[in-house]
CSV table of C-alpha atoms in Angstrom, one decimal:
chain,number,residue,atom,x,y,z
A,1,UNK,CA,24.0,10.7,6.6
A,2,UNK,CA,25.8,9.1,5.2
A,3,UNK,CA,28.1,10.6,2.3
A,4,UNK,CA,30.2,12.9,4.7
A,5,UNK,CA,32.5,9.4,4.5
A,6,UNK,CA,33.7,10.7,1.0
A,7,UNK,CA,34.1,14.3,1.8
A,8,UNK,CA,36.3,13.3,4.7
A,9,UNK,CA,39.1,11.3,3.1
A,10,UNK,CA,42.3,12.8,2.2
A,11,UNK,CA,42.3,13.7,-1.8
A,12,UNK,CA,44.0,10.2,-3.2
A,13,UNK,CA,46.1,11.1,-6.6
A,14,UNK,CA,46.0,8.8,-9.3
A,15,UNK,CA,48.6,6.2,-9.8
A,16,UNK,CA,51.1,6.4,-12.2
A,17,UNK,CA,53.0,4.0,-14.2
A,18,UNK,CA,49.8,1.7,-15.4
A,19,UNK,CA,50.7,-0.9,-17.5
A,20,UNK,CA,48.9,-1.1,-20.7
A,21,UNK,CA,46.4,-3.9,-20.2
A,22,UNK,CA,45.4,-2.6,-16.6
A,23,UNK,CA,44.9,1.1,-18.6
A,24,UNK,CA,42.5,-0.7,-21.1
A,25,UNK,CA,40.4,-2.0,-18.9
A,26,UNK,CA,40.3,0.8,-17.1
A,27,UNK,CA,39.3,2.6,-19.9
A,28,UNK,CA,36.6,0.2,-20.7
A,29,UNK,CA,34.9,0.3,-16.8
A,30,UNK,CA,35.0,4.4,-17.5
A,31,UNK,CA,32.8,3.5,-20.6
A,32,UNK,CA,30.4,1.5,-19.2
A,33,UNK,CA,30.2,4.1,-16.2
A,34,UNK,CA,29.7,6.8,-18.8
A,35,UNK,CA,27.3,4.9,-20.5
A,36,UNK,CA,24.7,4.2,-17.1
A,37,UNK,CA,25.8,0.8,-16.5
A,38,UNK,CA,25.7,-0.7,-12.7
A,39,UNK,CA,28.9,-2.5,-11.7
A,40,UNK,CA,28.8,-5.7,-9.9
A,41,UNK,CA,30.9,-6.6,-7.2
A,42,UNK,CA,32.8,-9.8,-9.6
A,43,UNK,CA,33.3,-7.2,-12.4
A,44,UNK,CA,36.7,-5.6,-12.7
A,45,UNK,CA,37.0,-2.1,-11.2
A,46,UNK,CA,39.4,0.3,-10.2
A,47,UNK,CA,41.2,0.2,-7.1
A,48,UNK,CA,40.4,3.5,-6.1
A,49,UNK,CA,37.0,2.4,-7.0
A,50,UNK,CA,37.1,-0.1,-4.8
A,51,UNK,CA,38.7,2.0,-2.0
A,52,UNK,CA,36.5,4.6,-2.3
A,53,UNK,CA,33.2,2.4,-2.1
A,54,UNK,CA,34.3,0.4,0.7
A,55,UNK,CA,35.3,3.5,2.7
A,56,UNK,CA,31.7,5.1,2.0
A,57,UNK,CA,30.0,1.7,2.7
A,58,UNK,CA,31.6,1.0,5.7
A,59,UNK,CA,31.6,4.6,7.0
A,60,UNK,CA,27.3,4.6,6.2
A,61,UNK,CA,26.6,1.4,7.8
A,62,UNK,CA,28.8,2.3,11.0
A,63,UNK,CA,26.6,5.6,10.8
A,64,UNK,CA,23.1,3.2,11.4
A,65,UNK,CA,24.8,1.3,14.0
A,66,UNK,CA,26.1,3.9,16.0
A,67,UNK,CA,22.8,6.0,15.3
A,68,UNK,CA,20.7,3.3,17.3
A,69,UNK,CA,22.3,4.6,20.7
A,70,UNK,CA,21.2,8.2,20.9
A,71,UNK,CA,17.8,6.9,20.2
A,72,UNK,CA,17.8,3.9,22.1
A,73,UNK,CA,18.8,6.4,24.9
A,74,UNK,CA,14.8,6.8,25.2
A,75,UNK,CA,13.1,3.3,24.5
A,76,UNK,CA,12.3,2.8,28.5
A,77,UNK,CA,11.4,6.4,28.8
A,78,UNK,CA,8.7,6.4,25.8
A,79,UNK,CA,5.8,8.0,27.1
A,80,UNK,CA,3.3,5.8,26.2
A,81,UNK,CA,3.4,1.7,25.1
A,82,UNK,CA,2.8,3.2,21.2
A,83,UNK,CA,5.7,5.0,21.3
A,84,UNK,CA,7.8,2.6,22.8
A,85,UNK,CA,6.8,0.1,20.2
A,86,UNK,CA,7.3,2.5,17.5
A,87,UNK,CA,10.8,3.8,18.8
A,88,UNK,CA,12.3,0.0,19.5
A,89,UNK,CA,10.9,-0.6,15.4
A,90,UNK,CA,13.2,2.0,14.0
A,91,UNK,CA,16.1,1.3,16.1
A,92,UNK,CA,15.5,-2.5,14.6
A,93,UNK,CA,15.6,-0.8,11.5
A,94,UNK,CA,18.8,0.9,11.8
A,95,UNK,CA,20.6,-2.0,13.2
A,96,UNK,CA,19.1,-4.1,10.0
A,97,UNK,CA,20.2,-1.0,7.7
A,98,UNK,CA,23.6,-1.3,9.5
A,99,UNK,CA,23.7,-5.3,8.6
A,100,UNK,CA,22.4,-4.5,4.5
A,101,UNK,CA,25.5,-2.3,4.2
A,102,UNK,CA,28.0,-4.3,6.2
A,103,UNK,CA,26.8,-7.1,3.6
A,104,UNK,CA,27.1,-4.8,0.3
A,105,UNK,CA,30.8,-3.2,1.4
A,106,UNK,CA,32.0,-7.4,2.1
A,107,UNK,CA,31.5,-7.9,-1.0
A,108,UNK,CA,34.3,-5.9,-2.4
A,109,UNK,CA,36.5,-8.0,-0.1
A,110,UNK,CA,36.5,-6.4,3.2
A,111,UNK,CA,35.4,-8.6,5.8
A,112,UNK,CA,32.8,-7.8,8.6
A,113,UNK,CA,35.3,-7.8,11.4
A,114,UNK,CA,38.0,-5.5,9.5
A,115,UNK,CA,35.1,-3.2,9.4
A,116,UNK,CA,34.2,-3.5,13.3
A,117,UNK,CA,37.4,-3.0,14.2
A,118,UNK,CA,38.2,-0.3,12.3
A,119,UNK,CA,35.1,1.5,14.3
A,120,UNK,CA,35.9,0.3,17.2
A,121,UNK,CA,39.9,1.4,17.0
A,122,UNK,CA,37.9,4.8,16.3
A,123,UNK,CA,39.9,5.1,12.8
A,124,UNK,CA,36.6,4.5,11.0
A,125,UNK,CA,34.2,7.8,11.2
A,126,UNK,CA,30.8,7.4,11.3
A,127,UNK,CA,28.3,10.6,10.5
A,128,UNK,CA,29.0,13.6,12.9
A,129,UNK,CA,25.2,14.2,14.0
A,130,UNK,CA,25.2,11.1,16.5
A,131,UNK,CA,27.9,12.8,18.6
A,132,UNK,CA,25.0,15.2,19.9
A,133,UNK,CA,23.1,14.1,22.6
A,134,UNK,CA,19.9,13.1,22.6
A,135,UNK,CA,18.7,15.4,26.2
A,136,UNK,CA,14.7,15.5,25.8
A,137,UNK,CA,11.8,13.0,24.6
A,138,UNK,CA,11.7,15.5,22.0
A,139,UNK,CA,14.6,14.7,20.3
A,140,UNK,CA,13.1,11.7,19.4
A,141,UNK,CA,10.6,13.4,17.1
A,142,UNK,CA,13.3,15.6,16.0
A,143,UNK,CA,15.8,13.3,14.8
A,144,UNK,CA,12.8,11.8,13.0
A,145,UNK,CA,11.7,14.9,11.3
A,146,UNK,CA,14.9,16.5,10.7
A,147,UNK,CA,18.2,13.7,11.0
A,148,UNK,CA,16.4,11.1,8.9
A,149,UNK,CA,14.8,13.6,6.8
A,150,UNK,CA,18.0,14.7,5.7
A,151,UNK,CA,19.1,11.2,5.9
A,152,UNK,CA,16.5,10.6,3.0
A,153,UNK,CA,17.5,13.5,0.6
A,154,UNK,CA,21.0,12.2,1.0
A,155,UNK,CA,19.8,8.6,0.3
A,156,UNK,CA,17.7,8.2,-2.3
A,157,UNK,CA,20.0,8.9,-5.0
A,158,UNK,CA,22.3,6.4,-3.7
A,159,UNK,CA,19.7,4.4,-4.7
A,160,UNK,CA,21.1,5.1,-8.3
A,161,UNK,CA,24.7,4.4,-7.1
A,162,UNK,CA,27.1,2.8,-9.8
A,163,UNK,CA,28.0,0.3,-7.6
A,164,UNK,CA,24.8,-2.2,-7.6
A,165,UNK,CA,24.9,-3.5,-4.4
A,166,UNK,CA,25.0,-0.6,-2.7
A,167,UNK,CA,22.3,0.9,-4.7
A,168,UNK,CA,20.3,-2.0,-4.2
A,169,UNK,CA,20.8,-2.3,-0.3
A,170,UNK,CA,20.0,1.9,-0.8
A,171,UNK,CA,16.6,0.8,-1.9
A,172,UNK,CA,15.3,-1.3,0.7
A,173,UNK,CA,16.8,0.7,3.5
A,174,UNK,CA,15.0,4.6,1.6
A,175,UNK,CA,12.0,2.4,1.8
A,176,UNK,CA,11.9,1.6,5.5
A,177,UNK,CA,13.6,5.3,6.3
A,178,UNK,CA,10.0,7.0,5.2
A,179,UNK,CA,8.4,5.3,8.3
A,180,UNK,CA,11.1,7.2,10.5
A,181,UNK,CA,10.9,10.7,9.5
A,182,UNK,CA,7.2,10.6,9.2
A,183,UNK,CA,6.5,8.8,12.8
A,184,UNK,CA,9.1,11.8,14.4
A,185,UNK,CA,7.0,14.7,12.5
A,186,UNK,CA,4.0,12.8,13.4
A,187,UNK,CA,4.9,12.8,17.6
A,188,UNK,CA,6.4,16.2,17.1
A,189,UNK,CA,2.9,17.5,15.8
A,190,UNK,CA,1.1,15.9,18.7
A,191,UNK,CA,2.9,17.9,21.1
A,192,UNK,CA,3.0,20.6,19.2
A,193,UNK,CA,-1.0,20.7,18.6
A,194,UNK,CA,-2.2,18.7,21.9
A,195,UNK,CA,0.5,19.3,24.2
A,196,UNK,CA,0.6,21.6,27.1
A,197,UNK,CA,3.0,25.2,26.9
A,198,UNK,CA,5.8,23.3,28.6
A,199,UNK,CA,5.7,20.1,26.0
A,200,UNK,CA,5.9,22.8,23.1
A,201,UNK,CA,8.1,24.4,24.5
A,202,UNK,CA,10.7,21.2,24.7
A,203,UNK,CA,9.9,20.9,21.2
A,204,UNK,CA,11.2,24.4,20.0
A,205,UNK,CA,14.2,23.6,22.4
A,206,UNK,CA,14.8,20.4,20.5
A,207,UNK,CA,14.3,21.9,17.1
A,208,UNK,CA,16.9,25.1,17.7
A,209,UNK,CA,19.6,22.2,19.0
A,210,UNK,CA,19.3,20.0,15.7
A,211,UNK,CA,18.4,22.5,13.1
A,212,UNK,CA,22.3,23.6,12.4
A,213,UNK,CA,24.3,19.5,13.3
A,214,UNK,CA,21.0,18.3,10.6
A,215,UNK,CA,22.5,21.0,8.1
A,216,UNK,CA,26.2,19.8,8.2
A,217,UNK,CA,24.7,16.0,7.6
A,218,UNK,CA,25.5,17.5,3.9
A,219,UNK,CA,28.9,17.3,4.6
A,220,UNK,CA,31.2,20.4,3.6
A,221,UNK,CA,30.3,23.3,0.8
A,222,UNK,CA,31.0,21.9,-2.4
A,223,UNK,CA,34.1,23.9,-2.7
A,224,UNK,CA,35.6,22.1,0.0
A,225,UNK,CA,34.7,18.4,-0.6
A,226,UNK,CA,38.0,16.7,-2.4
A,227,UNK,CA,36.7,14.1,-3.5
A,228,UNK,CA,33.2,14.6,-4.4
A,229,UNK,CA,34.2,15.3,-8.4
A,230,UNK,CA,35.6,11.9,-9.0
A,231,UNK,CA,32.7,10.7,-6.8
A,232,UNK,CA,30.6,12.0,-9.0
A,233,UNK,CA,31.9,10.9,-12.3
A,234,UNK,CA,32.0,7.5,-10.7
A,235,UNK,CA,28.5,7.4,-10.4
A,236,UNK,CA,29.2,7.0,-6.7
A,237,UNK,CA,27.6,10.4,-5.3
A,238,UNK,CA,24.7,11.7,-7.9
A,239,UNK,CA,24.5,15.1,-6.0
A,240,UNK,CA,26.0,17.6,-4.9
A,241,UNK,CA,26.3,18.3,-0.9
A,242,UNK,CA,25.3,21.8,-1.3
A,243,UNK,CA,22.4,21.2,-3.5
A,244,UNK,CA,21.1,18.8,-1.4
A,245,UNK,CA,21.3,20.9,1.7
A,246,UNK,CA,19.7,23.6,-0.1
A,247,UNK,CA,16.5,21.5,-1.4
A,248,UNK,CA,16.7,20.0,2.9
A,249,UNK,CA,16.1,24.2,4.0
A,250,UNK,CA,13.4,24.2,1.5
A,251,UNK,CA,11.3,21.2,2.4
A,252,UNK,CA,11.8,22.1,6.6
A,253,UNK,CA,10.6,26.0,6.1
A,254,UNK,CA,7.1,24.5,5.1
A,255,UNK,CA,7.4,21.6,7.4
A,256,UNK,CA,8.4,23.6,10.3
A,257,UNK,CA,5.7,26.0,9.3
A,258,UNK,CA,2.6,23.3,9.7
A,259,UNK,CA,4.2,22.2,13.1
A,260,UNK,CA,4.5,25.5,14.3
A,261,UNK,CA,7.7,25.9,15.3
A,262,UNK,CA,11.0,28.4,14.5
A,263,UNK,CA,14.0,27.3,12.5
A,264,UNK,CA,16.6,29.0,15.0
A,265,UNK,CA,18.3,30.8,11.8
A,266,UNK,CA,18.0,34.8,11.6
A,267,UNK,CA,18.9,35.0,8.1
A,268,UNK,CA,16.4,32.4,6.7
A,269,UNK,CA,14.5,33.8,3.9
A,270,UNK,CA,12.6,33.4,0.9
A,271,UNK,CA,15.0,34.7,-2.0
A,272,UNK,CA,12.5,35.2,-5.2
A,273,UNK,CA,15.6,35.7,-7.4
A,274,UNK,CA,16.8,32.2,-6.8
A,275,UNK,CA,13.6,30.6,-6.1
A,276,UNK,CA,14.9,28.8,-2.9
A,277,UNK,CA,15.5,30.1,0.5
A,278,UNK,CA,19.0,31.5,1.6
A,279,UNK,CA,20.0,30.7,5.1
A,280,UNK,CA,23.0,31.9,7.6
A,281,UNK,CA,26.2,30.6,7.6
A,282,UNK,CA,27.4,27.2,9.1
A,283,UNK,CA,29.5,27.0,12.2
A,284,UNK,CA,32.3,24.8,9.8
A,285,UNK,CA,34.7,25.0,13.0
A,286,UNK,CA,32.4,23.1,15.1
A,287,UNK,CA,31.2,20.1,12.1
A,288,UNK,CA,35.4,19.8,12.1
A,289,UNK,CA,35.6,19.9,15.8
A,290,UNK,CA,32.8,16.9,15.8
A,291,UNK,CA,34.4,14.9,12.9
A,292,UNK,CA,37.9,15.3,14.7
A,293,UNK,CA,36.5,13.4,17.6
A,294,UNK,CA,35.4,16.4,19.9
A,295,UNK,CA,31.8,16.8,20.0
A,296,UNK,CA,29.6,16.1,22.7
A,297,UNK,CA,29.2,12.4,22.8
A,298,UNK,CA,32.3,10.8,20.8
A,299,UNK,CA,33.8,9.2,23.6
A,300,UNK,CA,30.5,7.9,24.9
A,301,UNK,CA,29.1,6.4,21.7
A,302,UNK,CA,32.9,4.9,21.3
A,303,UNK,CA,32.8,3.4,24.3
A,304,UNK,CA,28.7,2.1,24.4
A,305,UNK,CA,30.2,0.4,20.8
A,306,UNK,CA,33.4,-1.3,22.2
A,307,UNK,CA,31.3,-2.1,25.5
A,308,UNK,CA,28.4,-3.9,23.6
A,309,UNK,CA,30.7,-5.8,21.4
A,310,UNK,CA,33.0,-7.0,24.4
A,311,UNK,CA,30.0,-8.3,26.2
A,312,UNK,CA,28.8,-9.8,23.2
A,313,UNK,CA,32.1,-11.9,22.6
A,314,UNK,CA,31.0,-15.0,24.8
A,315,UNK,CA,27.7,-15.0,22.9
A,316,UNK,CA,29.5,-15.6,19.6
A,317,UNK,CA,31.7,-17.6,20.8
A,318,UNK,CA,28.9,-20.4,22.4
A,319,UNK,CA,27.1,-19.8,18.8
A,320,UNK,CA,30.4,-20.7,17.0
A,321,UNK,CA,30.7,-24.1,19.3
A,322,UNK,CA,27.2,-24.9,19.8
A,323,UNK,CA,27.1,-24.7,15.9
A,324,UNK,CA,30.5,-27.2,15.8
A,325,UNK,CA,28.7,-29.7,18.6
A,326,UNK,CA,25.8,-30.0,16.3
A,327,UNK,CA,27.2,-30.3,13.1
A,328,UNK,CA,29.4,-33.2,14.9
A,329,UNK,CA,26.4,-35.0,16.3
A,330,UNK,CA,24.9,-35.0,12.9
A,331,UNK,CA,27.9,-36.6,11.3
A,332,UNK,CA,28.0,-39.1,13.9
A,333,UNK,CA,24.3,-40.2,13.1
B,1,UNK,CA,18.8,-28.8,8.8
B,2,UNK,CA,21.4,-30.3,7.9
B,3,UNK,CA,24.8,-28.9,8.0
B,4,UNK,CA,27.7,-29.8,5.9
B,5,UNK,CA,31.2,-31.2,7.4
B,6,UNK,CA,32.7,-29.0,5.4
B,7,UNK,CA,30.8,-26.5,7.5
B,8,UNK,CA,31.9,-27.0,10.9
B,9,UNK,CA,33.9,-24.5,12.5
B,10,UNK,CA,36.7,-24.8,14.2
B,11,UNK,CA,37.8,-21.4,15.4
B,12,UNK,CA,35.2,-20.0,18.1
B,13,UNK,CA,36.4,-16.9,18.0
B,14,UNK,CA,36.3,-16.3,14.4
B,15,UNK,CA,33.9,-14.4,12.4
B,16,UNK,CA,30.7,-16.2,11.6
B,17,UNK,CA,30.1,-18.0,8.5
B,18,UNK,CA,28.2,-15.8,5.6
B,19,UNK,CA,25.2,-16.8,4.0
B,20,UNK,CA,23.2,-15.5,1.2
B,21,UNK,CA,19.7,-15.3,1.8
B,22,UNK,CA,16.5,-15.7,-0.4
B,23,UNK,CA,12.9,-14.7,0.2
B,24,UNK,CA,10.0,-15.7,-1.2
B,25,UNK,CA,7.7,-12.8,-1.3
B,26,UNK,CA,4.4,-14.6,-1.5
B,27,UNK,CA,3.1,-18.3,-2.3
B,28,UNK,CA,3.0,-18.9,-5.7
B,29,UNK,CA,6.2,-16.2,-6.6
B,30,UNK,CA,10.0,-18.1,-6.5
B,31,UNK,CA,12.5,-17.2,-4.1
B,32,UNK,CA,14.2,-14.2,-5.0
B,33,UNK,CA,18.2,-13.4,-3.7
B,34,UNK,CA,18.0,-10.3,-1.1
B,35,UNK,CA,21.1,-10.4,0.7
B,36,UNK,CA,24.0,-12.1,3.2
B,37,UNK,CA,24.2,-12.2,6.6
B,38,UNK,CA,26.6,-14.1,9.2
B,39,UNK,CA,25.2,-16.7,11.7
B,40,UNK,CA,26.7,-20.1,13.2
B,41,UNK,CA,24.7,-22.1,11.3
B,42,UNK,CA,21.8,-23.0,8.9
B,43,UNK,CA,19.3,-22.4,11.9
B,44,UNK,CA,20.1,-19.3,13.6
B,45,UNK,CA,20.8,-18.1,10.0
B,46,UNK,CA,17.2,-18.2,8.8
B,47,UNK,CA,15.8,-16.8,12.2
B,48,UNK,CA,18.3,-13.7,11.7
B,49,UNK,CA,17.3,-13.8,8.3
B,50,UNK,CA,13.9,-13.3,9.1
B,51,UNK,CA,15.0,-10.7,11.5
B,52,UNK,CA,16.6,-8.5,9.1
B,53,UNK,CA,15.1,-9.4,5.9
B,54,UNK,CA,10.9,-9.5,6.6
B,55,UNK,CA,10.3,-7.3,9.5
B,56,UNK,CA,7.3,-6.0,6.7
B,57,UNK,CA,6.3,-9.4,6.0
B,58,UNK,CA,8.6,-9.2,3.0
B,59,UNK,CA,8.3,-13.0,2.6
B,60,UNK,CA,6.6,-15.9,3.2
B,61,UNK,CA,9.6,-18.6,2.7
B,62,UNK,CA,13.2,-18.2,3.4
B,63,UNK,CA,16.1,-20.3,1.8
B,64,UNK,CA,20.0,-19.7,3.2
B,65,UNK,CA,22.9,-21.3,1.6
B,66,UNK,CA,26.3,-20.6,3.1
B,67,UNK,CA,27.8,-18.1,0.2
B,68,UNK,CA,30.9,-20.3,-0.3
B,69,UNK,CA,29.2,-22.7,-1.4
B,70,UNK,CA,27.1,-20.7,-4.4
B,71,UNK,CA,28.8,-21.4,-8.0
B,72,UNK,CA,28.8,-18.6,-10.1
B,73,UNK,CA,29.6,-17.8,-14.0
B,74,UNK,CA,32.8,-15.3,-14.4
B,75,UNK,CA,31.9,-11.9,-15.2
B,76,UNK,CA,34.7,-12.2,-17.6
B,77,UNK,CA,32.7,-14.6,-19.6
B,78,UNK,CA,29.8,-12.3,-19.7
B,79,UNK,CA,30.1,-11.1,-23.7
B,80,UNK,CA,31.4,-15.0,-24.4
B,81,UNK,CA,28.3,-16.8,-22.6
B,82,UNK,CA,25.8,-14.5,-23.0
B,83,UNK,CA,25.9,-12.7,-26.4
B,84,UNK,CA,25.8,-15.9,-28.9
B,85,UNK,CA,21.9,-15.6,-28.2
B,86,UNK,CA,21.6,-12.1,-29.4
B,87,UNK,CA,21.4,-12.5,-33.2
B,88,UNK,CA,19.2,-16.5,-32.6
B,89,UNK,CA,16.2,-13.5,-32.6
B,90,UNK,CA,14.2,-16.7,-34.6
B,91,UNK,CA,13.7,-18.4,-30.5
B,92,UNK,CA,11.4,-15.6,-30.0
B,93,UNK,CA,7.7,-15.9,-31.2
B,94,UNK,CA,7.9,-12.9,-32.5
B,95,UNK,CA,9.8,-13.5,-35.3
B,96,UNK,CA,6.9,-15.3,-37.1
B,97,UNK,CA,5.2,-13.2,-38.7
B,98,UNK,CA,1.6,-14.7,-39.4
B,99,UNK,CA,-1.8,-13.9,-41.1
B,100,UNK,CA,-4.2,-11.8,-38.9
B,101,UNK,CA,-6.8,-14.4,-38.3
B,102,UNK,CA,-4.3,-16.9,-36.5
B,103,UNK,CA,-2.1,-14.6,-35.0
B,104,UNK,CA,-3.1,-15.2,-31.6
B,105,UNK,CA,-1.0,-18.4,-31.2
């Protein structure tokens, strides 16, 4: 979801004037990127390393948090206990993905509440596809199958990130992320193969509403992403939004083929030449539209986020002085 | 759990504290750094921390320490600290080289 954070930032220019020591070192971070090397968050880096990584940190974890509320929409609508279990699990799990990367971008020096607030001000973006609604049980499955499949593709090579503890809060969350596409597919299939005409019907509905917002999860055509080169030389992004979006059409067309349903996309074909399929064009207007602030749920998930962490302020607060009370009694002892 | 003075908060409506947390992943294996999170204090941090580190049953142990209080070596120093032991190759066992029959020692 997750890298449209870099694609989305204005094209920084490199500074000029550097003295001669800060241009060495510079030089010698370059080499140790060239040659593989991970980069702690102690070791001397950049600035527009820095920004850069705390921008795309900040931006992913935001995108976990603020993913929870489409799907938490249906936790007392499951259909069944199992479900409900299963659906409050992976809402756990992207609150806890939320909290990994909240931890990896403080350590650059940003602080936890800089980043809240920055959401909560609505200056920080957060991944277009949770500004779509979440209108059926179906879209449970779907986002399973389709939002954290692409989810993964985009993931797991951040896993390889330059930056090591991003990479290594990439890992544990591309671990847990499985789970999530695999239980959607899994619900999806059910209704699909056991349901009745009207249940596979609401699945096809569900599918042809995702398909296109899961496509733009890549973020803009390559030609169109400022920033992605550096990103790349940095070790930061490993690949390349369009070829990641192409290998995402790829992987679906048999998918959707074993679940039975149609990808809502006219010109999706097999081209032998190419040995991948080619697909229709994006509707870039509307991913700009959503990313400006305009999609269907921006407001809403903006004001669910500034709602939950205005009701939560007394609870922090009594932590903070029940904490102070006890620590007091104990030195009194 | 004991809290340190130098741990008491005074500002309720600041940010909570950060800790760095450590998991053991079963009995016998040592506690292996996995993270940070904020809490209040020492207790609430290792119930979150088993809340967002072990919902797999990642661990069987978990140790927090608030992160300011963690001592580290300067990155700087890395090549200075570090290096020295690069060419002492003769701490290694297998720099000896000995006859076949008593080469399993």
């Amino acid at each position: 979801m997750y890298t449209q954070a870099m694609d989305l930032a204005p094209k920084e220019e490199r500074k000029v004037g550097q003295s001669a020591d800060e241009a060495e070192r510079e030089a010698r971070f370059e080499a140790r990127i060239a040659a593989g090397d991970f980069i702690e968050a102690k070791d001397w880096m950049p600035e527009h390393y820095r920004r850069t990584l705390v921008r795309q940190i900040s931006q992913h974890a935001h995108s976990e948090i603020v993913g929870m509320l489409p799907e938490g929409n249906w936790i007392t609508r499951a259909p069944t206990l199992k479900r409900k279990a299963i659906l409050l699990a992976k809402v756990q799990d992207e609150g806890g993905h939320g909290l990994y990367l909240y931890a990896a971008a403080e350590t650059l020096g940003t602080s936890r509440d800089q980043m809240t607030e920055a959401l909560l001000a609505g200056k920080a973006k957060y991944s277009s596809i949770f500004n779509y609604p979440t209108l059926t049980w179906a879209d449970t499955g779907t986002i399973g199958w389709l939002v954290d499949g692409a989810a993964i593709m985009n993931q797991v090579p951040l896993t390889r990130c330059s930056f090591a503890p991003y990479a290594r809060a990439m890992v544990r969350v591309c671990r847990e992320e499985s789970f999530h596409q695999r239980q959607g597919f899994e619900s999806l299939l059910t209704m699909m193969k056991q349901g009745t005409d009207a249940q596979r019907a609401m699945v096809q509905e569900s599918v042809n509403r995702w398909w296109w917002p899961s496509l733009m999860m890549f973020g803009p055509p390559d030609d169109e992403s400022p920033n992605s080169a550096q990103s790349m030389r940095w070790g930061i992004k490993r690949v390349s939004n369009d070829e990641l979006r192409q290998k995402f059409v790829d992987a679906c067309v048999e998918q959707a083929k074993v679940l039975g349903v149609t990808l809502p996309d006219p010109a999706l074909k097999w081209n032998a030449e190419r040995g991948a399929h080619d697909f229709g064009a994006i509707d870039w207007p509307e991913f700009w539209r959503v990313v400006g602030g305009d999609g269907p749920c921006n407001r809403e998930r903006l004001e669910a986020r500034n709602k939950a962490w205005d009701d939560g302020a007394w609870v922090r607060e009594a932590a903070m002085v029940h904490a102070r009370k006890q620590a007091l009694k104990e030195k009194a002892t | 759990m004991t809290t340190s003075v130098a741990a008491v908060p005074v500002d309720a409506a600041a940010e909570w504290p950060l800790w760095e947390v450590f998991v053991r992943a079963k009995a016998g294996l040592d506690h292996k750094h996995c993270g940070s999170l904020h809490a209040p204090d020492a207790k609430a941090a290792i119930q979150l921390a088993r809340d967002v580190y072990t919902r797999r049953q990642e661990g069987t142990s978990v140790w927090v320490v608030r992160s300011e209080q963690i001592v580290a070596s300067d990155p700087a120093d890395k090549a200075m600290y570090f290096d020295p032991m690069e060419d002492k190759v003769y701490r290694h066992p297998t720099f000896y080289v000995l006859p076949e029959s008593v080469n399993h020692i």
